[in-house]
Amino acid sequence: MHPRIEDYALIGDHQTAALVSRYGSVDWLCLPRFDSASCFAALLGEEENGHWRIAPKGAGACTRRAYRRDSLILDTEWDTPEGSVRLTDLMPQRDRAPDLVRVIECLDGRVTMRGTLRLRFDHGSIVPWMRRADGHRVAVAGPDAVWLRSEPEVRTWGEDRATHSEFTMERGEKVAFVLTWHPSHEPRPRLVDPHDALEHSLADWRAWAARCRYEGPHRDAVVRSLITLKALTYAPTGGIVAAPTTSLPEELGGVRNWDYRHCWLRDSTLTLGALLAAGYQEEAEAWRDWLLRAVAGDPAELQIMYGLAGERRLPENELPWLRGFADSVPVRVGNDAVRQLQLDVYGEVIDSLSLARSSGLPTKPPMWRVQQALMDFLRSAWRRPDEGLWEIRGPRRHFTHSKVMTWVAADRAVRALENDPELDGDLDGWRAMREEVRREVCERGYDPARNTFTQSYGSRELDASLLLIPQLGFLPPDDPRVVGTVDAIRAELGHDGLLRRYSSDGAAVDGLPGQEGAFVVCSFWLADALHLTGRTEEARELFERLVGLTNDVGLLAEEYDPVAGRQLGNFPQAFSHIGLVGTAFTLFGEDGTGGG
């Protein structure tokens, strides 16, 4: 049976990541970066598309698994009639080359292990040439080379275009495998000691997790979310990918399958807020610096997303040889939404830089110039329709959230000038723009008959992004229009107590067939809005339920199907974990007393 999305756990080295199933199989890994072509793609196809399984011979799913406390080191254990074994998976922080380390230890009895390694470069399409060298197995095809070794050495053999191993272990014995990638034209990288790598990685992760200053309820879930965000950070640049996967479906068997291995500007303010609140100033500063580099240039050419180093060209292609997760096709790499106009990102960038300044991050000379340039562009551009926060692939509209974020841009720019008169800027002009935007949104984006803001001007549709109105400061939480909007969204977009992003008739909004699940971060926004509007107990009840949606190792996908009880969408999703951290601080504050 094909694993469910929640059957996977994440390991990574701050430059790429792998997904490991309950069956002991690495079914997804892109090398050497998050956005590189995968060498294991069984997640989106068949075992023939690449995987690496190590498990007791004849065994199925594991008996139990867990991360080692405050780390990204995964222990998977099986109890069998012959004995018990533990498989420990990790990707140590790399020196130069990426390594995947798998350590097997016999805990009790005498157990025979079986390993199957199928390397398939270029997203499961290329079978490499395999050879032996210096006691290693070496796979080469085009630009990619992978070395496999074991300590102590175990016998391996080739069969059915895969490398197999079988060995018997007794209590206390350990066998370690190391898989190392490098460009095929370069010599083999330095070998790592798998046991030293395990020890040092565990110490590094625990030292990092100890910096978290949240002490409220569900601290383990908050720390796990922060570790996940750290794991999704591309260390060389500070960029944070939305998810390490592509094309995990928002509807099983549907076409809503997108590549999330890029960095979205829309996540910037919430990411900064979560990192700063939790005490991770270094990571927040690195993200801010990535943001400044990525958006440099003509404000009219600002993109909604960029590559890991700020790359702008992310062409979308389909991979027809992959059948898709749960037969959900097409499988896509790249993302054509990069070409969309989403006016809200201007507000998000300016809000992020404003937050960075007010939080005491060291200022950079380009920060204010960037904000000025964005404001100059927005002065006229804000009146245009756009594709909105959710990247619709239907006609452009005047999305209310986009206009609210335009107000945010003007508001933060005005506040910056008021707080620092030495800054240059058109204070009167920006104030006038701020008031004009607010007036238009309240007239054209609000339905007085239903007492709710609407998804777009003149529409009856609702949108969960409107829950952010009080959080952004557009209107106070006790404004009757805010309370009415929260109630209407809860009633009309509710899905078994959780929230959809927008109408269940998605095709009417985004031009795509099919449905999608409840959007996890939107449900966190609902908890925030309930708290702000005075319904804190309800907010905490919802938060408890959302924490309960995490899988057995604390991870969240983009969406959740409450009817089928399944996670949906790319996994793990940064936005979902940012929502968990942010709501924890909103509800319980830094001291855990509920004064957030």
Coordinates of C-alpha atoms in Angstrom, one line a residue:
M1 CA 0.0 0.0 0.0
H2 CA 1.3 3.5 -0.9
P3 CA 2.2 5.4 2.3
R4 CA 0.0 8.4 3.3
I5 CA 1.6 11.8 3.4
E6 CA 1.6 11.7 7.2
D7 CA 3.5 8.4 7.1
Y8 CA 6.7 10.4 6.4
A9 CA 9.3 12.1 8.6
L10 CA 11.8 14.7 7.6
I11 CA 15.6 14.7 7.9
G12 CA 17.9 17.3 6.4
D13 CA 21.2 19.2 6.4
H14 CA 20.1 22.8 5.9
Q15 CA 20.6 22.6 2.2
T16 CA 18.3 19.8 1.2
A17 CA 16.0 17.2 2.9
A18 CA 14.8 13.7 2.6
L19 CA 11.5 12.0 3.5
V20 CA 11.6 8.7 5.3
S21 CA 8.5 6.4 5.5
R22 CA 7.3 4.2 8.3
Y23 CA 8.6 1.3 6.3
G24 CA 12.2 2.5 6.6
S25 CA 12.3 3.8 3.0
V26 CA 13.8 7.1 1.8
D27 CA 11.3 7.9 -0.9
W28 CA 12.3 11.5 -1.6
L29 CA 15.6 13.2 -1.8
C30 CA 16.9 16.0 -4.1
L31 CA 20.7 16.5 -4.3
P32 CA 22.5 18.7 -3.8
R33 CA 19.8 21.4 -3.1
F34 CA 16.2 21.4 -2.2
D35 CA 15.3 22.4 -5.7
S36 CA 17.6 20.0 -7.5
A37 CA 16.4 17.0 -9.4
S38 CA 15.6 14.1 -7.1
C39 CA 17.6 10.8 -6.9
F40 CA 14.7 9.1 -5.0
A41 CA 11.3 9.8 -6.4
A42 CA 9.2 6.9 -5.2
L43 CA 7.1 9.4 -3.3
L44 CA 5.7 10.6 -6.6
G45 CA 5.8 7.3 -8.5
E46 CA 6.9 3.7 -8.0
E47 CA 9.8 2.1 -6.2
E48 CA 11.3 1.9 -9.7
N49 CA 11.6 5.7 -9.6
G50 CA 14.1 5.5 -6.8
H51 CA 14.1 4.7 -3.1
W52 CA 16.3 3.3 -0.4
R53 CA 14.8 0.9 2.1
I54 CA 16.4 -0.8 5.1
A55 CA 14.2 -2.9 7.4
P56 CA 14.1 -6.4 9.0
K57 CA 13.7 -9.0 6.3
G58 CA 10.0 -9.6 5.6
A59 CA 8.9 -6.7 7.9
G60 CA 6.2 -4.1 7.1
A61 CA 5.6 -0.8 8.8
C62 CA 7.7 0.0 11.9
T63 CA 6.5 -0.7 15.4
R64 CA 7.3 2.9 16.5
R65 CA 9.4 5.9 15.6
A66 CA 10.3 9.2 17.0
Y67 CA 12.8 12.1 16.7
R68 CA 15.5 12.1 19.3
R69 CA 14.5 14.9 21.7
D70 CA 15.1 18.4 20.3
S71 CA 16.7 17.2 17.1
L72 CA 16.1 16.2 13.5
I73 CA 17.6 12.7 14.1
L74 CA 15.0 10.0 13.4
D75 CA 14.8 6.6 15.2
T76 CA 12.6 3.9 13.6
E77 CA 12.2 0.7 15.5
W78 CA 10.8 -2.8 14.6
D79 CA 9.9 -5.5 17.1
T80 CA 10.0 -8.9 15.3
P81 CA 9.6 -12.5 16.4
E82 CA 13.4 -12.8 16.1
G83 CA 14.3 -9.6 18.0
S84 CA 14.2 -5.8 17.9
V85 CA 16.2 -3.3 15.8
R86 CA 16.6 0.5 15.6
L87 CA 17.3 2.4 12.3
T88 CA 18.6 5.9 12.9
D89 CA 18.5 8.3 10.0
L90 CA 20.1 11.7 9.7
M91 CA 21.8 14.1 7.3
P92 CA 24.7 15.8 9.1
Q93 CA 25.5 19.4 8.4
R94 CA 27.8 19.1 5.4
D95 CA 31.4 20.2 5.1
R96 CA 31.3 20.2 1.3
A97 CA 29.3 17.1 0.1
P98 CA 25.8 16.0 1.3
D99 CA 25.7 12.7 3.2
L100 CA 22.8 10.5 4.2
V101 CA 23.7 8.4 7.2
R102 CA 21.7 5.3 8.3
V103 CA 22.8 3.5 11.4
I104 CA 21.2 0.1 12.3
E105 CA 21.5 -1.3 15.8
C106 CA 20.2 -4.6 17.1
L107 CA 18.5 -4.0 20.4
D108 CA 17.6 -7.6 21.2
G109 CA 17.7 -11.1 19.7
R110 CA 19.1 -11.9 16.3
V111 CA 17.6 -10.1 13.3
T112 CA 18.3 -10.4 9.6
M113 CA 18.2 -7.0 7.8
R114 CA 17.5 -6.4 4.2
G115 CA 18.4 -3.3 2.2
T116 CA 17.4 -2.2 -1.3
L117 CA 18.9 0.9 -2.9
R118 CA 17.5 2.1 -6.3
L119 CA 19.1 5.3 -7.4
R120 CA 17.3 7.1 -10.2
F121 CA 18.7 10.5 -11.1
D122 CA 16.7 13.3 -12.8
H123 CA 13.4 12.7 -10.8
G124 CA 13.4 9.0 -11.3
S125 CA 14.1 8.9 -15.0
I126 CA 17.8 8.0 -15.3
V127 CA 19.2 4.6 -14.2
P128 CA 22.9 5.2 -13.3
W129 CA 25.9 3.1 -14.2
M130 CA 27.0 1.2 -11.1
R131 CA 30.5 -0.1 -10.3
R132 CA 32.7 -1.0 -7.4
A133 CA 35.7 1.1 -6.2
D134 CA 37.7 0.9 -3.0
G135 CA 35.1 -1.2 -1.4
H136 CA 32.3 1.2 -2.3
R137 CA 29.4 1.1 -4.7
V138 CA 29.5 4.0 -7.0
A139 CA 26.6 5.2 -9.2
V140 CA 27.3 7.7 -12.0
A141 CA 25.0 9.3 -14.7
G142 CA 25.7 12.6 -16.3
P143 CA 26.5 15.3 -13.7
D144 CA 25.7 13.1 -10.7
A145 CA 27.8 10.6 -8.7
V146 CA 26.8 8.8 -5.5
W147 CA 29.0 6.6 -3.3
L148 CA 27.6 4.0 -0.9
R149 CA 29.7 2.4 1.8
S150 CA 29.0 0.5 5.0
E151 CA 30.9 0.2 8.3
P152 CA 31.6 -2.6 8.9
E153 CA 31.5 -3.7 5.3
V154 CA 28.5 -5.9 4.3
R155 CA 28.0 -7.8 1.1
T156 CA 26.1 -6.1 -1.6
W157 CA 25.0 -7.3 -5.0
G158 CA 23.2 -5.9 -8.0
E159 CA 19.9 -7.3 -9.2
D160 CA 16.9 -5.8 -11.0
R161 CA 18.7 -2.5 -11.5
A162 CA 19.1 -2.1 -7.8
T163 CA 21.8 -2.7 -5.1
H164 CA 20.8 -5.2 -2.4
S165 CA 22.3 -6.2 0.9
E166 CA 21.4 -8.8 3.5
F167 CA 23.1 -9.3 6.9
T168 CA 22.3 -10.7 10.3
M169 CA 22.8 -8.8 13.5
E170 CA 22.9 -9.8 17.2
R171 CA 22.2 -7.7 20.2
G172 CA 24.6 -4.7 20.5
E173 CA 25.9 -4.9 17.0
K174 CA 25.8 -1.9 14.7
V175 CA 26.0 -1.4 11.0
A176 CA 26.2 2.1 9.4
F177 CA 25.6 3.0 5.8
V178 CA 26.7 6.4 4.3
L179 CA 25.4 7.7 0.9
T180 CA 27.5 10.6 -0.4
W181 CA 26.8 12.8 -3.5
H182 CA 29.2 14.8 -5.5
P183 CA 29.5 16.2 -9.0
S184 CA 30.6 13.4 -11.2
H185 CA 33.6 15.3 -12.7
E186 CA 35.1 15.8 -9.2
P187 CA 37.0 13.3 -7.0
R188 CA 35.2 11.5 -4.2
P189 CA 34.7 13.8 -1.2
R190 CA 36.2 13.3 2.3
L191 CA 34.6 10.4 4.1
V192 CA 32.6 11.1 7.2
D193 CA 32.5 8.9 10.3
P194 CA 28.8 8.0 10.7
H195 CA 29.0 7.6 14.4
D196 CA 30.8 10.9 15.0
A197 CA 28.4 12.5 12.6
L198 CA 25.4 11.2 14.7
E199 CA 27.0 12.4 18.0
H200 CA 27.9 15.9 16.7
S201 CA 24.5 16.4 14.9
L202 CA 22.6 15.5 18.0
A203 CA 24.6 18.0 20.0
D204 CA 24.2 20.7 17.4
W205 CA 20.5 20.4 17.2
R206 CA 20.0 20.3 20.9
A207 CA 22.1 23.4 21.4
W208 CA 20.0 25.2 18.8
A209 CA 16.7 24.1 20.2
A210 CA 17.8 25.2 23.7
R211 CA 17.7 28.8 22.4
C212 CA 13.9 28.7 22.1
R213 CA 12.4 31.0 24.7
Y214 CA 8.8 29.8 24.5
E215 CA 7.8 28.1 27.7
G216 CA 4.0 27.9 27.3
P217 CA 1.7 24.9 26.6
H218 CA 2.7 22.5 23.9
R219 CA 6.3 23.6 24.0
D220 CA 7.4 20.3 22.3
A221 CA 5.1 21.2 19.3
V222 CA 6.5 24.7 19.1
V223 CA 10.1 23.5 19.2
R224 CA 9.4 20.8 16.6
S225 CA 7.9 23.5 14.4
L226 CA 10.9 25.7 14.8
I227 CA 13.3 22.8 14.1
T228 CA 11.2 22.1 10.9
L229 CA 11.6 25.8 9.8
K230 CA 15.3 25.5 10.5
A231 CA 15.5 22.3 8.4
L232 CA 13.7 24.2 5.5
T233 CA 16.3 27.0 5.6
Y234 CA 18.9 27.0 2.8
A235 CA 21.9 27.8 5.0
P236 CA 24.2 29.4 2.3
T237 CA 21.7 32.2 1.7
G238 CA 19.1 32.2 4.5
G239 CA 16.2 31.6 2.2
I240 CA 13.4 29.3 3.5
V241 CA 11.6 27.0 1.2
A242 CA 7.8 26.7 1.5
A243 CA 8.2 22.9 1.6
P244 CA 10.9 20.4 0.5
T245 CA 8.5 18.6 -1.9
T246 CA 6.7 19.1 -5.2
S247 CA 3.3 17.9 -6.4
L248 CA 1.9 16.4 -3.2
P249 CA -1.8 16.8 -4.0
E250 CA -4.3 19.2 -2.4
E251 CA -6.9 16.7 -3.6
L252 CA -6.1 13.0 -4.0
G253 CA -6.3 12.1 -7.7
G254 CA -6.6 15.8 -8.6
V255 CA -4.6 18.3 -10.6
R256 CA -3.8 20.8 -7.7
N257 CA -0.2 19.7 -7.5
W258 CA 2.5 22.4 -7.2
D259 CA 6.2 22.8 -6.7
Y260 CA 6.9 24.4 -3.3
R261 CA 10.7 24.1 -3.3
H262 CA 11.1 27.9 -3.6
C263 CA 11.0 30.9 -1.3
W264 CA 7.7 32.9 -1.1
L265 CA 7.7 36.6 -0.1
R266 CA 4.2 36.2 1.3
D267 CA 5.7 34.1 4.2
S268 CA 8.2 36.8 5.1
T269 CA 6.5 38.8 7.9
L270 CA 5.0 35.8 9.6
T271 CA 8.4 34.0 9.4
L272 CA 10.3 36.9 10.8
G273 CA 7.7 37.3 13.6
A274 CA 7.9 33.6 14.6
L275 CA 11.7 33.5 14.6
L276 CA 12.1 36.8 16.5
A277 CA 9.5 35.8 19.1
A278 CA 11.2 32.5 19.7
G279 CA 14.6 34.1 20.1
Y280 CA 16.2 33.2 16.8
Q281 CA 17.6 36.6 15.8
E282 CA 20.4 35.1 13.7
E283 CA 18.0 33.2 11.5
A284 CA 15.7 36.2 11.3
E285 CA 18.5 38.4 10.1
A286 CA 19.6 35.9 7.5
W287 CA 16.0 35.7 6.2
R288 CA 15.8 39.5 6.1
D289 CA 19.1 39.7 4.2
W290 CA 17.9 37.1 1.7
L291 CA 14.8 39.2 1.2
L292 CA 16.8 42.4 0.5
R293 CA 18.9 40.6 -2.1
A294 CA 16.0 38.9 -3.7
V295 CA 13.8 42.0 -4.2
A296 CA 16.6 44.2 -5.4
G297 CA 15.9 45.8 -8.8
D298 CA 12.9 47.4 -10.5
P299 CA 9.9 47.4 -8.1
A300 CA 7.7 46.8 -11.1
E301 CA 9.4 43.4 -11.5
L302 CA 9.0 42.2 -8.0
Q303 CA 8.1 38.5 -7.9
I304 CA 6.0 36.6 -5.5
M305 CA 8.7 33.9 -5.1
Y306 CA 12.4 33.4 -5.8
G307 CA 14.8 30.5 -5.9
L308 CA 17.0 29.6 -2.9
A309 CA 19.6 32.2 -3.8
G310 CA 17.2 34.7 -5.2
E311 CA 16.9 33.2 -8.7
R312 CA 14.1 34.7 -10.8
R313 CA 13.5 32.1 -13.5
L314 CA 11.5 29.2 -12.2
P315 CA 9.9 27.7 -15.3
E316 CA 7.2 25.2 -14.8
N317 CA 7.4 21.7 -16.4
E318 CA 5.6 18.4 -16.1
L319 CA 7.2 15.0 -15.5
P320 CA 5.0 12.6 -17.4
W321 CA 6.9 9.5 -16.4
L322 CA 5.9 9.9 -12.7
R323 CA 2.3 8.7 -11.9
G324 CA 2.0 11.1 -9.0
F325 CA 1.2 10.6 -5.4
A326 CA -2.0 8.5 -5.2
D327 CA -2.2 8.9 -9.0
S328 CA -2.4 12.7 -8.8
V329 CA -1.1 14.1 -12.0
P330 CA 0.5 16.1 -13.4
V331 CA 3.8 16.1 -11.4
R332 CA 5.3 19.6 -11.8
V333 CA 8.7 21.1 -11.2
G334 CA 9.1 24.9 -11.3
N335 CA 6.1 27.2 -10.7
D336 CA 4.5 29.5 -13.3
A337 CA 2.9 31.5 -10.5
V338 CA 6.2 33.3 -10.4
R339 CA 5.0 35.5 -13.3
Q340 CA 1.8 36.6 -11.4
L341 CA 1.0 40.0 -10.1
Q342 CA 0.2 39.8 -6.4
L343 CA 0.1 43.2 -4.9
D344 CA 0.0 41.9 -1.4
V345 CA 3.7 41.0 -1.5
Y346 CA 4.6 44.7 -1.6
G347 CA 2.9 45.1 1.7
E348 CA 4.5 42.0 3.1
V349 CA 8.0 43.1 2.1
I350 CA 7.5 46.6 3.6
D351 CA 5.9 45.1 6.7
S352 CA 8.8 42.6 7.1
L353 CA 11.4 45.4 6.9
S354 CA 9.4 47.5 9.3
L355 CA 9.3 44.5 11.8
A356 CA 13.0 44.0 11.4
R357 CA 13.7 47.6 12.2
S358 CA 11.4 47.7 15.2
S359 CA 12.8 44.4 16.5
G360 CA 16.3 45.7 16.7
L361 CA 17.8 43.8 13.8
P362 CA 20.9 45.6 12.6
T363 CA 19.9 48.0 9.8
K364 CA 21.3 47.7 6.3
P365 CA 21.8 50.7 4.0
P366 CA 19.4 49.3 1.3
M367 CA 16.5 48.8 3.6
W368 CA 14.8 52.2 3.5
R369 CA 15.7 52.7 -0.2
V370 CA 13.9 49.4 -1.0
Q371 CA 10.8 50.5 0.9
Q372 CA 10.8 53.9 -0.9
A373 CA 11.0 52.3 -4.3
L374 CA 8.2 49.9 -3.5
M375 CA 6.0 52.7 -2.3
D376 CA 6.7 54.7 -5.4
F377 CA 5.5 51.8 -7.5
L378 CA 2.5 51.1 -5.3
R379 CA 1.2 54.7 -5.4
S380 CA -0.4 53.9 -8.8
A381 CA -0.2 50.1 -9.1
W382 CA -2.4 49.4 -6.1
R383 CA -5.5 50.2 -8.1
R384 CA -4.9 47.3 -10.5
P385 CA -6.5 43.9 -10.2
D386 CA -4.2 41.0 -9.4
E387 CA -4.0 37.2 -8.8
G388 CA -4.1 37.6 -5.1
L389 CA -2.6 35.7 -2.2
W390 CA -3.7 32.3 -3.3
E391 CA -2.2 32.5 -6.8
I392 CA -5.4 32.0 -8.7
R393 CA -5.0 30.8 -12.3
G394 CA -8.3 32.4 -13.3
P395 CA -9.0 36.1 -14.2
R396 CA -7.5 38.9 -12.1
R397 CA -9.7 40.5 -9.6
H398 CA -9.6 43.3 -7.0
F399 CA -8.8 41.1 -4.1
T400 CA -9.6 42.7 -0.8
H401 CA -6.6 41.2 1.0
S402 CA -4.3 42.6 -1.7
K403 CA -5.8 46.1 -1.0
V404 CA -5.5 45.6 2.8
M405 CA -1.8 44.8 2.3
T406 CA -1.4 47.9 0.2
W407 CA -2.8 49.8 3.2
V408 CA -0.2 48.0 5.4
A409 CA 2.6 49.1 3.1
A410 CA 1.5 52.8 3.4
D411 CA 0.9 52.5 7.1
R412 CA 4.3 51.1 7.9
A413 CA 6.0 53.7 5.6
V414 CA 4.2 56.5 7.4
R415 CA 5.1 55.1 10.8
A416 CA 8.7 54.8 9.8
L417 CA 8.8 58.5 8.9
E418 CA 6.9 59.5 12.1
N419 CA 9.4 57.6 14.2
D420 CA 12.5 58.7 12.4
P421 CA 12.2 62.2 10.9
E422 CA 15.7 61.9 9.4
L423 CA 14.4 59.4 6.8
D424 CA 13.4 60.8 3.4
G425 CA 9.9 60.2 2.1
D426 CA 6.6 61.7 1.1
L427 CA 4.8 61.7 4.5
D428 CA 1.8 63.6 3.4
G429 CA 1.4 61.7 0.2
W430 CA 1.7 58.3 1.9
R431 CA -0.8 59.4 4.6
A432 CA -3.3 60.4 1.9
M433 CA -2.7 57.0 0.1
R434 CA -3.3 55.1 3.3
E435 CA -6.6 56.8 3.9
E436 CA -7.7 56.4 0.3
V437 CA -7.0 52.7 0.4
R438 CA -8.8 52.2 3.7
R439 CA -11.9 54.1 2.4
E440 CA -12.0 52.1 -0.8
V441 CA -11.7 48.8 1.0
C442 CA -14.4 49.6 3.5
E443 CA -16.7 50.7 0.6
R444 CA -16.0 48.2 -2.1
G445 CA -14.7 45.2 -0.2
Y446 CA -17.4 45.1 2.5
D447 CA -20.9 43.7 2.3
P448 CA -23.1 45.6 4.7
A449 CA -26.0 43.3 4.3
R450 CA -24.0 40.4 5.7
N451 CA -21.7 42.4 7.8
T452 CA -18.5 40.9 6.3
F453 CA -15.6 41.8 4.1
T454 CA -15.6 39.8 0.9
Q455 CA -12.9 38.1 -1.1
S456 CA -12.9 40.7 -3.9
Y457 CA -14.8 43.8 -4.8
G458 CA -18.4 43.1 -5.6
S459 CA -18.1 39.4 -4.8
R460 CA -20.1 37.4 -2.3
E461 CA -17.2 35.0 -1.8
L462 CA -15.4 35.0 1.5
D463 CA -11.6 34.5 2.0
A464 CA -9.8 33.3 5.1
S465 CA -7.0 35.8 4.6
L466 CA -9.5 38.5 5.8
L467 CA -9.0 37.1 9.3
L468 CA -5.7 38.9 9.3
I469 CA -7.4 42.4 9.2
P470 CA -7.2 42.9 13.0
Q471 CA -3.8 41.4 13.3
L472 CA -2.5 43.8 10.6
G473 CA -4.0 46.8 12.3
F474 CA -6.3 47.7 9.5
L475 CA -9.3 47.8 11.9
P476 CA -9.4 47.2 15.6
P477 CA -10.5 43.8 16.8
D478 CA -13.7 45.1 18.4
D479 CA -14.9 46.8 15.2
P480 CA -18.3 45.2 14.4
R481 CA -17.1 44.7 10.8
V482 CA -14.2 42.6 12.1
V483 CA -16.4 40.5 14.4
G484 CA -18.9 40.0 11.6
T485 CA -16.2 38.9 9.2
V486 CA -14.8 36.4 11.6
D487 CA -18.2 34.9 12.2
A488 CA -19.1 34.8 8.5
I489 CA -15.8 33.1 7.6
R490 CA -16.2 30.6 10.4
A491 CA -19.7 29.8 9.2
E492 CA -19.2 29.7 5.4
L493 CA -15.7 28.4 5.1
G494 CA -15.8 26.0 8.0
H495 CA -15.0 22.4 7.3
D496 CA -15.7 20.2 10.3
G497 CA -14.4 22.9 12.6
L498 CA -11.4 23.8 10.3
L499 CA -11.2 26.3 7.5
R500 CA -10.9 26.3 3.8
R501 CA -9.1 29.1 2.1
Y502 CA -12.1 30.2 0.1
S503 CA -15.3 28.9 -1.3
S504 CA -15.8 25.1 -1.6
D505 CA -16.5 25.9 -5.3
G506 CA -12.9 26.5 -6.0
A507 CA -13.2 26.4 -9.7
A508 CA -15.3 29.6 -9.6
V509 CA -12.4 31.4 -8.0
D510 CA -9.2 29.8 -9.2
G511 CA -10.2 28.3 -12.6
L512 CA -9.1 24.8 -11.5
P513 CA -11.3 21.7 -11.3
G514 CA -11.8 19.8 -8.0
Q515 CA -11.8 20.5 -4.4
E516 CA -9.1 20.9 -1.7
G517 CA -8.8 20.3 2.0
A518 CA -8.9 22.6 5.0
F519 CA -6.0 25.0 4.8
V520 CA -4.0 24.5 8.0
V521 CA -2.5 28.0 8.4
C522 CA -6.0 29.5 7.9
S523 CA -7.3 27.6 10.9
F524 CA -4.4 29.0 13.0
W525 CA -5.5 32.5 11.7
L526 CA -9.0 31.7 12.9
A527 CA -7.6 30.9 16.4
D528 CA -5.7 34.2 16.4
A529 CA -8.8 36.1 15.3
L530 CA -11.0 34.5 17.9
H531 CA -8.5 35.4 20.6
L532 CA -8.3 39.0 19.4
T533 CA -12.1 39.3 19.4
G534 CA -12.4 38.2 22.9
R535 CA -13.1 34.5 22.5
T536 CA -9.9 33.1 23.9
E537 CA -11.3 29.8 25.2
E538 CA -12.6 28.9 21.8
A539 CA -9.3 30.0 20.3
R540 CA -7.4 27.7 22.7
E541 CA -9.7 24.8 22.0
L542 CA -9.1 25.2 18.2
F543 CA -5.3 25.4 18.9
E544 CA -5.5 22.2 20.8
R545 CA -7.2 20.5 17.9
L546 CA -4.7 21.9 15.3
V547 CA -1.7 20.6 17.4
G548 CA -3.5 17.3 17.3
L549 CA -3.4 17.2 13.5
T550 CA 0.4 16.8 13.5
N551 CA 1.6 13.3 12.6
D552 CA 3.3 11.1 15.1
V553 CA 6.6 13.0 14.7
G554 CA 5.0 16.4 14.9
L555 CA 4.8 17.4 11.3
L556 CA 2.1 19.3 9.3
A557 CA 1.3 19.4 5.6
E558 CA -0.3 22.3 3.9
E559 CA -3.9 21.0 4.2
Y560 CA -6.0 18.5 6.0
D561 CA -9.0 16.5 5.1
P562 CA -11.1 16.2 8.3
V563 CA -13.5 13.7 6.7
A564 CA -10.8 11.2 5.6
G565 CA -8.5 12.2 8.4
R566 CA -5.6 12.7 6.1
Q567 CA -3.0 15.3 5.5
L568 CA -2.9 16.8 2.0
G569 CA -0.5 19.0 0.0
N570 CA 3.2 19.5 0.2
F571 CA 4.9 18.3 3.4
P572 CA 6.1 19.5 5.8
Q573 CA 4.8 22.9 5.1
A574 CA 6.6 26.0 6.5
F575 CA 3.4 28.1 6.5
S576 CA 1.6 25.6 8.7
H577 CA 4.5 25.4 11.2
I578 CA 4.8 29.2 11.2
G579 CA 1.1 29.4 12.0
L580 CA 1.6 27.0 14.9
V581 CA 4.4 29.0 16.4
G582 CA 2.7 32.3 15.9
T583 CA -0.6 31.2 17.4
A584 CA 1.2 29.7 20.4
F585 CA 2.8 33.1 21.1
T586 CA -0.5 34.9 20.5
L587 CA -2.4 32.7 22.9
F588 CA 0.2 32.1 25.6
G589 CA 2.8 34.8 25.3
E590 CA 6.5 34.5 25.9
D591 CA 6.1 33.6 29.5
G592 CA 3.5 30.9 28.9
T593 CA 0.9 32.7 31.1
G594 CA -1.6 33.5 28.4
G595 CA -0.8 37.2 28.2
G596 CA 0.3 37.1 24.5

